[in-house]
Amino acid sequence: MTTNLRLPGRPEEITFSALLARNAAEHGDLPALSWRAGPDAAGWTTLTWSEVRHKVAVLAAGYAALGVGRGEHVLLMMGNRPEHWLSDLALFHLGAVPVTVYGTSAPEQIAHIARHSRARVAVVEGARELARWEPLLAAADVPLERLVVAEAAEAGRHGTYASLYASGARIHRADAFEKAWQETRPEDPLTVVYTSGTTGDPKGVRLTHRNLILQGVRLDRRVDLPEHAEHICYLPFAHIAERVLGIYLPLLRASHVMLCADPTAVSAAVRELRPVQFFGVPRVWEKLAASVRAVLAQLPEEQRSAIEAANDLARARAGHHERGEEVPAALEASYASAKERTLDPLLRFAGMDRLAWTASATAPMPIDVVRFWAGWGITIMDAWGLTETAGVCTLNSAAGFRLGSVGRPIEGVELRIAEDGEVLTRGATVFGGYLRPDGSVESASDTEGWFPTGDVGRIDEDGFLWITDRKKELIITSNGKNVSPALVENTVKEHPLIGQALVHGDGRSYLVALLVLDAELAPVWAAARGIEAASPSALAEHPAVREEIARAVEAANARLNRTEQIKRYRLLTEEWGPETGELTPSLKLRRRVVRDKYGALIDGLYEEPYEAV
């Protein structure tokens, strides 16, 4: 267990407001929140827990002055900046419900959320966000009445965060603040998280203080970290993982949140801060692995050989831990020597030498990426859960893990596999239901409390859960065979040249694939072979690259059964991302968007005659 901090009551009977009161009273001088004042700022600005609570009280008064009341939704579209984090806390202290909207959301998604949530107030970052929000103020079917802007210079005719805070400072009364939060009950809503929407409109997942207090306590019991550990907060707050890791667990643990406003700068933040914990969705770990491989490819052969030998020792040691075996003394000694001499200097350079807990979730982690990091002594503890389950349902931990699985259930969570392979779950951390437009909640569980997760998987004899795919994403070929696209995609992506992949074949007699060159590793691979390419397009057309991709597909097919094999493919050069729509803001593949965007290419892969690229 990470923390032995006193809880101000039984977990199921307290709220996060009570946790902030405890932190200010008992850990008030400890750092709570840090951020850089701007992209070029040399140092960090830090608030202690005592200072955080004071600012939250003032902000709560400011929001109350806007007319925000108990049970009312307030929409937030800002990056990972202090105005967002503090507003979230201030709103739930009022009994209001903060709702974060992804910054990459399209205007129609924003309109849907504004209409569905019935929010009257939205707080946005600046001009880029205003362009999407201002039209809603005049929309007859949207209740939105007021916009508050964090960047004062870009606010125009709208109110600013600074003026909201100033008004709160003028009217703040300590007794009114204390009275408001003490009226909140554990079963009251803490937030509504709108799913990122790989298909259809986002759904509003209503989560209570009790859901997330219990999630935090039970997760904390499975993860061993130093008390008050720092957390690099870089994922969007609209993502349930960052809400848990960057808001709710820090309140429980009285730990230190380091806000990273630019997600693309997370590697630099890791190098600077040398954290003891780090969470990354699979795509983040893939990109980090690609960066390391690109550096290794440029090292002299002798140095690469020494590193590979150390990697082998680390993986062998991890294998013993995975099987619950004692590591042989000779292996432990060899690993310790190789770690100190070969691995630690490189990990220190990357800021990863102090990592004690590393984790991933949201999508199946490619096993080659897990094995890659195990070779550096970094065991990624894959977890599984959904927004609807308040985060984690199952978790690998030092007490028991299986690389490639998503671990065993946390305390209080039950699992069951339905006849069609879908994973069902129930427990106190499962949400009460989806928000309806009229403010009521529609249950999504059956009469016995089982919630259908939409994921397909199996539970092994040791109780570890293995997720194979999303139920709705399973491919059913024209001959009735079921295929997991994630399995095929992760297998072909094991080749370092292939950064992203989409497999298609629903209703067809065979599978085809769209493959994307890895933007970081492909140029390094080409340079090492004396290949000069002026652009990614030129690189994709180079005969040596095409031959290597063909070998990669052939090698992947050799490990797959006949139905799962890729018969034809097309090599693309443009990387997929949230900005271009192919990935959700949480970096999950939007299959429908990719299929729509590249429909003509996919159809062409089924036409005769066809010359594979």
XYZ file of C-alpha atoms in Angstrom:
613
model
C 0.000 0.000 0.000
C 1.337 3.438 -0.926
C -0.164 5.641 1.745
C -0.825 5.248 5.440
C -2.377 8.687 5.667
C -5.328 9.067 7.986
C -8.667 8.963 6.221
C -11.316 11.340 7.644
C -13.825 8.501 7.858
C -14.660 5.171 6.237
C -13.879 5.255 2.478
C -17.495 4.724 1.446
C -18.651 7.564 3.722
C -16.340 10.447 2.774
C -16.009 12.884 -0.112
C -13.044 14.425 -1.915
C -13.841 17.726 -0.236
C -13.104 16.050 3.109
C -9.794 14.799 1.711
C -8.757 18.313 0.686
C -9.651 19.571 4.189
C -7.449 16.819 5.668
C -4.570 17.632 3.301
C -4.631 21.329 4.199
C -4.803 20.594 7.936
C -2.289 17.739 8.163
C -0.038 18.150 5.098
C -0.510 21.839 4.388
C 3.168 22.644 3.771
C 3.680 19.847 1.238
C 3.721 20.696 -2.482
C 0.411 19.924 -4.166
C 0.416 21.477 -7.643
C 3.226 22.729 -9.883
C 3.275 24.182 -13.397
C 5.414 26.282 -15.691
C 4.208 29.859 -16.123
C 4.810 29.595 -19.898
C 6.518 27.436 -22.533
C 9.815 29.305 -22.047
C 9.662 29.515 -18.250
C 12.808 28.232 -16.584
C 11.273 27.065 -13.327
C 8.086 25.775 -11.769
C 5.412 27.619 -9.818
C 4.176 25.552 -6.866
C 1.190 25.652 -4.528
C 1.121 23.793 -1.224
C -1.962 21.901 -0.097
C -2.830 24.778 2.249
C -2.571 27.274 -0.607
C -4.600 25.019 -2.903
C -7.493 24.892 -0.456
C -7.529 28.659 -0.071
C -7.605 29.177 -3.848
C -10.336 26.545 -4.209
C -12.457 28.347 -1.603
C -12.053 31.677 -3.415
C -12.838 30.115 -6.793
C -15.920 28.409 -5.368
C -17.215 31.820 -4.311
C -16.487 33.174 -7.784
C -18.430 30.386 -9.466
C -21.294 30.815 -7.009
C -21.397 34.496 -7.987
C -21.962 33.383 -11.597
C -25.035 31.538 -10.398
C -23.501 28.045 -10.461
C -25.425 25.911 -7.982
C -25.547 22.415 -6.564
C -26.036 19.688 -9.157
C -25.357 22.025 -12.086
C -22.943 20.962 -14.841
C -20.097 23.289 -15.789
C -18.092 22.528 -18.925
C -14.293 22.916 -18.985
C -12.150 22.966 -22.129
C -8.610 23.821 -21.112
C -5.292 22.055 -21.238
C -3.431 20.777 -18.195
C -3.100 24.143 -16.516
C -3.791 25.277 -12.940
C -7.041 27.060 -13.866
C -8.484 23.712 -14.970
C -7.302 21.682 -11.980
C -8.373 24.265 -9.406
C -11.746 24.866 -11.085
C -12.484 21.158 -10.974
C -11.966 21.137 -7.204
C -13.845 24.409 -6.665
C -16.898 23.182 -8.549
C -17.333 19.922 -6.671
C -16.883 21.815 -3.401
C -19.971 23.797 -4.426
C -21.820 20.573 -5.160
C -21.653 21.408 -8.884
C -20.445 18.875 -11.452
C -17.304 19.650 -13.516
C -17.379 18.159 -17.030
C -14.157 18.295 -19.028
C -14.446 18.335 -22.827
C -11.570 17.116 -25.010
C -9.696 20.015 -26.582
C -9.694 18.222 -29.929
C -13.487 17.846 -30.025
C -15.191 18.879 -33.244
C -17.889 21.622 -33.134
C -20.694 19.063 -33.514
C -19.347 17.034 -30.561
C -19.110 20.163 -28.415
C -22.678 21.109 -29.367
C -23.895 17.620 -28.445
C -22.234 17.752 -25.013
C -23.426 21.303 -24.314
C -26.979 20.377 -25.284
C -26.975 17.027 -23.492
C -25.423 18.294 -20.238
C -27.694 21.387 -20.086
C -24.699 23.417 -18.854
C -25.146 27.193 -18.651
C -21.454 28.009 -18.105
C -18.322 26.855 -19.938
C -14.721 27.753 -19.122
C -12.388 27.645 -22.132
C -8.713 28.324 -22.682
C -8.506 30.953 -25.428
C -9.301 32.064 -28.957
C -8.930 28.606 -30.490
C -11.643 27.257 -28.211
C -13.855 30.356 -28.474
C -14.203 29.830 -32.208
C -15.989 26.544 -31.533
C -17.981 27.668 -28.488
C -19.269 31.139 -29.341
C -21.840 29.953 -31.935
C -23.523 27.884 -29.216
C -24.472 30.996 -27.250
C -26.967 31.853 -30.007
C -28.218 28.290 -30.595
C -31.854 27.959 -29.554
C -31.509 24.316 -28.486
C -28.355 24.838 -26.350
C -28.808 26.207 -22.786
C -25.290 27.715 -22.722
C -25.399 31.327 -21.454
C -21.855 32.331 -20.512
C -18.232 31.685 -21.497
C -15.276 32.295 -19.169
C -11.827 32.515 -20.792
C -8.537 31.579 -19.109
C -6.337 33.621 -21.467
C -7.412 37.148 -20.616
C -5.829 38.694 -23.721
C -7.989 36.452 -25.932
C -11.279 36.829 -24.044
C -12.822 39.600 -26.144
C -16.293 40.414 -24.834
C -16.359 37.410 -22.470
C -15.490 37.239 -18.790
C -12.056 36.042 -17.731
C -10.848 33.503 -15.202
C -8.902 36.281 -13.475
C -12.043 38.389 -13.011
C -13.952 35.341 -11.759
C -11.219 34.730 -9.170
C -11.163 38.423 -8.205
C -14.913 38.456 -7.630
C -14.580 35.337 -5.485
C -11.853 37.014 -3.408
C -14.170 39.944 -2.721
C -17.146 37.896 -1.520
C -15.522 34.735 -0.128
C -16.734 33.752 3.333
C -15.101 30.803 5.072
C -18.305 29.734 6.832
C -20.268 29.579 3.544
C -17.502 27.518 1.926
C -17.357 25.019 4.793
C -21.141 24.708 4.882
C -21.376 24.042 1.133
C -18.912 21.164 0.941
C -20.184 19.497 4.111
C -23.632 19.228 2.525
C -22.220 16.994 -0.222
C -22.927 13.279 0.175
C -20.750 10.381 -1.074
C -23.501 9.320 -3.488
C -23.590 12.772 -5.114
C -22.097 13.177 -8.599
C -18.411 14.128 -8.653
C -18.059 14.431 -12.417
C -19.559 13.416 -15.727
C -17.064 12.042 -18.223
C -18.136 11.961 -21.845
C -16.621 8.970 -23.613
C -14.293 9.927 -26.436
C -16.541 8.288 -28.982
C -14.807 5.731 -31.216
C -18.326 5.254 -32.621
C -21.378 7.526 -32.400
C -22.001 10.461 -30.077
C -20.166 10.594 -26.731
C -22.130 9.221 -23.774
C -22.170 10.980 -20.405
C -20.819 8.678 -17.689
C -21.949 9.900 -14.261
C -19.510 9.054 -11.453
C -19.966 9.743 -7.747
C -17.585 10.621 -4.911
C -18.084 7.076 -3.612
C -17.229 5.480 -6.977
C -13.927 7.304 -7.168
C -12.972 7.285 -3.474
C -13.282 3.491 -3.493
C -11.404 3.322 -6.802
C -8.557 5.355 -5.316
C -8.338 3.420 -2.051
C -8.383 0.035 -3.768
C -5.880 1.053 -6.414
C -3.639 2.481 -3.725
C -3.630 -0.862 -1.917
C -2.203 -2.580 -5.007
C 0.504 -0.055 -5.875
C 3.558 0.476 -3.692
C 5.013 3.986 -4.032
C 6.790 6.457 -1.757
C 4.392 8.729 0.086
C 3.653 12.105 -1.544
C 5.180 10.952 -4.838
C 5.170 13.267 -7.870
C 2.895 12.576 -10.829
C 3.529 14.030 -14.297
C 0.067 15.025 -15.464
C -0.028 15.224 -19.290
C -3.057 13.264 -20.518
C -6.301 15.243 -20.999
C -8.498 15.623 -17.917
C -11.379 14.380 -20.077
C -9.646 10.966 -19.907
C -10.681 8.896 -16.881
C -7.097 7.732 -16.353
C -5.805 11.275 -15.853
C -8.764 12.240 -13.703
C -7.891 9.352 -11.379
C -4.102 9.745 -11.498
C -3.939 13.539 -11.756
C -6.803 14.686 -9.514
C -8.389 12.019 -7.323
C -5.384 9.894 -6.263
C -3.323 12.995 -5.417
C -6.171 14.158 -3.160
C -6.194 10.742 -1.486
C -2.401 10.495 -1.174
C -1.625 14.181 -0.586
C 0.845 13.777 -3.413
C 2.343 16.264 -5.888
C 0.887 16.941 -9.355
C 3.270 18.323 -11.999
C 1.211 19.772 -14.847
C 2.630 19.211 -18.326
C 0.652 21.556 -20.587
C 2.057 20.149 -23.836
C 1.615 16.364 -24.140
C 4.293 16.221 -26.830
C 6.802 17.534 -24.261
C 6.271 14.681 -21.814
C 9.610 13.052 -22.696
C 11.406 16.283 -21.788
C 9.422 16.469 -18.532
C 10.441 12.912 -17.665
C 14.098 13.721 -18.356
C 13.909 16.765 -16.100
C 11.832 15.385 -13.218
C 13.006 11.737 -13.095
C 9.650 10.508 -11.702
C 9.097 7.384 -9.604
C 5.781 6.664 -11.370
C 4.650 7.016 -14.959
C 1.458 6.076 -16.768
C 1.204 5.952 -20.542
C -1.443 4.691 -22.924
C -0.047 2.030 -25.313
C 0.646 4.549 -28.085
C 2.822 6.608 -25.694
C 4.889 3.553 -24.733
C 5.171 2.615 -28.430
C 6.465 6.086 -29.292
C 8.946 6.069 -26.408
C 10.182 2.635 -27.475
C 10.565 3.843 -31.071
C 12.618 6.814 -29.856
C 14.938 4.555 -27.849
C 15.304 2.145 -30.766
C 16.144 5.041 -33.074
C 18.964 6.106 -30.718
C 20.240 2.535 -30.320
C 20.354 2.066 -34.091
C 22.964 4.817 -34.326
C 25.303 3.397 -31.681
C 28.459 1.431 -32.518
C 28.013 -2.330 -32.864
C 30.062 -3.060 -29.725
C 27.902 -0.805 -27.557
C 24.677 -2.194 -29.039
C 25.824 -5.736 -28.287
C 26.501 -4.849 -24.644
C 23.072 -3.272 -24.339
C 21.347 -6.268 -25.935
C 23.153 -8.612 -23.526
C 21.967 -6.490 -20.581
C 18.438 -6.474 -22.047
C 18.478 -10.287 -22.152
C 19.485 -10.467 -18.488
C 16.730 -8.033 -17.502
C 14.108 -10.020 -19.415
C 15.273 -13.304 -17.880
C 15.026 -11.761 -14.409
C 11.541 -10.390 -15.173
C 10.497 -13.875 -16.300
C 11.303 -15.309 -12.876
C 9.296 -12.559 -11.160
C 6.412 -13.159 -13.557
C 6.327 -16.848 -12.642
C 6.602 -16.068 -8.945
C 10.045 -17.678 -8.721
C 13.115 -16.604 -6.802
C 15.737 -15.139 -9.117
C 18.885 -17.337 -9.176
C 21.765 -15.660 -7.357
C 24.051 -15.775 -10.396
C 21.433 -14.117 -12.614
C 20.709 -11.464 -9.971
C 24.410 -10.641 -9.690
C 24.893 -10.492 -13.458
C 21.833 -8.309 -13.869
C 22.916 -5.927 -11.081
C 26.308 -5.504 -12.722
C 24.853 -4.971 -16.215
C 22.234 -2.585 -14.866
C 24.789 -0.406 -13.107
C 27.320 -0.480 -15.947
C 25.122 -0.436 -19.063
C 21.435 0.288 -18.445
C 21.418 2.882 -15.667
C 23.485 5.518 -17.506
C 21.091 5.392 -20.462
C 17.989 5.345 -18.251
C 19.367 8.267 -16.255
C 19.846 10.239 -19.453
C 16.161 9.583 -20.320
C 15.002 10.420 -16.773
C 13.717 6.870 -16.241
C 16.245 5.558 -13.711
C 14.027 6.149 -10.626
C 10.847 4.545 -11.983
C 9.245 2.240 -9.404
C 5.783 1.927 -10.992
C 4.966 2.048 -14.679
C 1.569 1.237 -16.106
C -0.634 1.310 -19.183
C -4.317 0.885 -19.977
C -7.147 1.822 -22.407
C -6.169 -0.634 -25.183
C -4.306 -3.949 -25.578
C -0.572 -3.335 -25.166
C 1.558 -4.905 -27.943
C 3.532 -7.675 -26.269
C 6.728 -6.736 -28.108
C 6.560 -3.283 -26.497
C 6.091 -4.862 -23.059
C 9.063 -7.186 -23.656
C 11.159 -4.293 -24.963
C 10.738 -2.321 -21.740
C 11.205 -5.429 -19.599
C 14.673 -5.557 -21.175
C 15.424 -2.240 -19.470
C 14.221 -3.407 -16.063
C 10.925 -1.533 -16.532
C 7.918 -3.790 -16.019
C 4.830 -2.085 -17.428
C 1.948 -3.136 -15.235
C -0.887 -3.301 -17.725
C -4.323 -2.519 -16.319
C -7.841 -2.641 -17.677
C -10.980 -0.692 -17.027
C -13.389 1.770 -18.555
C -14.775 5.200 -17.851
C -17.922 3.364 -16.690
C -15.923 1.473 -14.054
C -14.329 4.657 -12.636
C -11.013 3.530 -14.078
C -9.250 0.328 -13.157
C -11.016 -3.031 -12.819
C -7.973 -5.281 -13.105
C -4.309 -4.600 -12.537
C -0.950 -6.285 -12.710
C 1.257 -5.520 -9.730
C 4.538 -6.571 -8.187
C 2.580 -9.075 -6.084
C 1.477 -10.912 -9.229
C 1.674 -10.166 -12.946
C 1.568 -11.801 -16.344
C 3.071 -9.774 -19.162
C 0.474 -9.448 -21.902
C -2.447 -9.836 -19.492
C -4.284 -6.958 -17.787
C -3.932 -8.480 -14.333
C -6.324 -9.595 -11.625
C -9.396 -7.749 -10.304
C -8.886 -5.083 -7.663
C -10.677 -5.463 -4.347
C -14.470 -5.425 -4.635
C -14.612 -6.030 -8.393
C -16.166 -9.191 -9.819
C -15.655 -10.481 -13.365
C -17.548 -12.957 -15.510
C -17.146 -14.046 -19.118
C -20.390 -14.223 -21.106
C -21.100 -16.997 -23.588
C -19.972 -14.819 -26.497
C -16.699 -13.950 -24.751
C -17.702 -10.487 -23.521
C -16.295 -9.478 -20.135
C -18.938 -8.541 -17.547
C -18.136 -6.752 -14.297
C -19.882 -5.514 -11.182
C -18.948 -3.763 -7.940
C -19.164 -0.489 -6.050
C -16.843 1.301 -8.485
C -19.146 0.633 -11.470
C -21.124 3.749 -12.426
C -24.833 4.141 -11.815
C -25.647 4.793 -15.455
C -25.515 7.153 -18.414
C -26.769 10.699 -18.091
C -30.027 11.387 -19.912
C -30.751 14.796 -21.494
C -33.307 15.519 -18.753
C -30.683 15.007 -16.020
C -31.841 11.557 -14.910
C -29.612 8.496 -15.145
C -30.203 5.390 -17.245
C -28.745 2.202 -15.785
C -26.576 0.133 -18.105
C -26.301 -2.931 -15.815
C -28.639 -5.911 -15.675
C -30.892 -6.775 -12.748
C -28.015 -8.575 -10.989
C -25.677 -5.610 -11.365
C -23.515 -6.995 -14.193
C -22.242 -4.361 -16.618
C -21.349 -5.498 -20.168
C -17.979 -3.876 -20.898
C -17.888 -4.396 -24.664
C -14.458 -6.025 -24.351
C -13.812 -9.630 -25.294
C -11.408 -11.704 -23.218
C -10.671 -14.749 -21.099
C -9.675 -15.451 -17.499
C -6.828 -17.936 -17.051
C -6.455 -20.543 -14.327
C -4.537 -18.084 -12.108
C -7.254 -15.430 -12.325
C -5.508 -13.118 -14.794
C -7.676 -11.430 -17.406
C -6.562 -11.354 -21.047
C -8.319 -8.852 -23.322
C -8.353 -9.750 -27.003
C -10.471 -7.002 -28.582
C -13.552 -4.823 -28.488
C -16.731 -6.811 -29.141
C -17.978 -4.306 -31.727
C -14.627 -4.318 -33.512
C -14.350 -8.065 -34.073
C -14.123 -8.878 -37.767
C -16.514 -11.543 -39.054
C -15.303 -12.766 -42.425
C -17.610 -13.909 -45.214
C -17.054 -17.529 -44.173
C -18.184 -16.764 -40.594
C -14.781 -16.722 -38.888
C -14.196 -14.260 -36.030
C -10.920 -12.320 -36.131
C -9.477 -9.927 -33.556
C -8.093 -6.961 -35.518
C -5.996 -5.806 -32.539
C -4.210 -9.175 -32.433
C -3.293 -8.954 -36.112
C -2.340 -5.275 -35.923
C -0.121 -5.719 -32.874
C 1.602 -8.692 -34.498
C 2.519 -6.781 -37.658
C 3.515 -3.707 -35.630
C 6.220 -5.709 -33.917
C 8.436 -4.753 -36.845
C 10.007 -1.384 -35.939
C 9.317 0.154 -39.367
C 5.553 -0.170 -38.887
C 4.219 2.415 -36.462
C 0.456 2.056 -36.980
C -1.875 -0.424 -38.646
C -5.531 -1.014 -39.406
C -6.847 -4.409 -40.495
C -10.099 -4.693 -42.465
C -12.102 -7.725 -43.586
C -15.641 -7.632 -42.214
C -17.858 -9.576 -44.627
C -14.887 -10.274 -46.884
C -13.114 -13.512 -47.689
C -9.687 -12.283 -46.529
C -7.990 -9.512 -44.542
C -6.297 -6.426 -45.904
C -4.357 -3.773 -44.007
C -3.335 -0.136 -44.058
C 0.166 0.261 -42.638
C 1.867 3.487 -41.577
C 5.631 3.951 -41.487
C 7.036 4.810 -38.072
C 7.886 8.499 -38.437
C 10.812 8.344 -35.998
C 12.430 5.015 -36.749
C 11.973 4.782 -40.526
C 14.411 7.626 -41.355
C 17.012 6.157 -38.977
C 16.558 2.686 -40.497
C 16.983 4.168 -43.983
C 20.047 6.254 -43.077
C 21.781 3.211 -41.596
C 21.419 1.540 -45.004
C 22.591 4.513 -47.009
C 19.088 5.329 -48.258
C 18.453 8.998 -48.891
C 14.804 10.032 -49.037
C 13.646 13.606 -49.342
C 10.232 12.894 -47.816
C 8.226 10.152 -46.100
C 6.440 9.545 -49.416
C 9.734 8.957 -51.171
C 10.857 6.642 -48.393
C 7.663 4.591 -48.690
C 8.306 4.158 -52.404
C 11.922 3.053 -52.003
C 12.409 -0.586 -53.102
C 14.406 -1.498 -49.984
C 11.688 -0.167 -47.686
C 8.977 -1.936 -49.661
C 10.920 -5.195 -49.512
C 11.410 -4.852 -45.739
C 7.706 -4.176 -45.185
C 6.870 -7.227 -47.287
C 9.156 -9.324 -45.085
C 7.507 -7.840 -41.975
C 4.024 -8.828 -43.201
C 5.282 -12.287 -44.165
C 6.844 -12.766 -40.711
C 3.621 -11.659 -39.003
C 1.532 -13.989 -41.169
C 3.762 -16.913 -40.219
C 2.620 -16.450 -36.598
C -1.082 -16.110 -37.422
C -3.632 -18.680 -38.507
C -4.865 -18.628 -42.078
C -7.986 -16.566 -41.367
C -5.945 -13.930 -39.505
C -3.299 -13.479 -42.207
C -2.975 -10.224 -44.171
C -3.327 -10.979 -47.881
C -2.857 -7.449 -49.225
C -1.845 -4.126 -47.769
C -1.150 -0.504 -48.565
C 1.729 1.463 -47.062
C 0.868 5.031 -45.979
C 3.208 7.842 -44.988
C 0.991 10.198 -42.971
C 0.886 9.327 -39.270
C -2.595 9.115 -37.722
C -3.439 11.348 -34.796
C -6.243 13.077 -32.845
C -5.833 16.280 -34.849
C -6.543 14.513 -38.134
C -9.322 12.432 -36.580
C -7.996 8.880 -36.902
C -7.248 8.591 -33.163
C -9.390 9.565 -30.196
C -7.908 12.135 -27.778
C -6.868 9.134 -25.652
C -4.970 7.782 -28.701
C -7.291 4.876 -29.494
C -7.867 4.029 -33.145
C -11.114 5.334 -34.643
C -11.637 2.495 -37.091
C -14.711 3.953 -38.726
C -12.933 7.249 -39.426
C -9.946 5.471 -40.974
C -12.189 3.222 -43.068
C -14.209 6.201 -44.291
C -11.117 8.273 -45.039
C -9.312 5.504 -46.913
C -12.369 3.679 -48.255
C -11.228 3.850 -51.863
C -7.803 2.423 -50.983
C -9.353 -0.392 -48.969
C -11.798 -1.238 -51.754
C -8.903 -1.238 -54.186
C -7.178 -3.926 -52.141
C -10.065 -6.266 -52.980
C -10.054 -5.531 -56.709
C -8.452 -7.717 -59.366
C -5.812 -7.410 -60.630
C -3.923 -5.853 -57.722
C -0.246 -5.085 -57.295
C 0.709 -4.930 -53.642
C 2.650 -1.852 -52.523
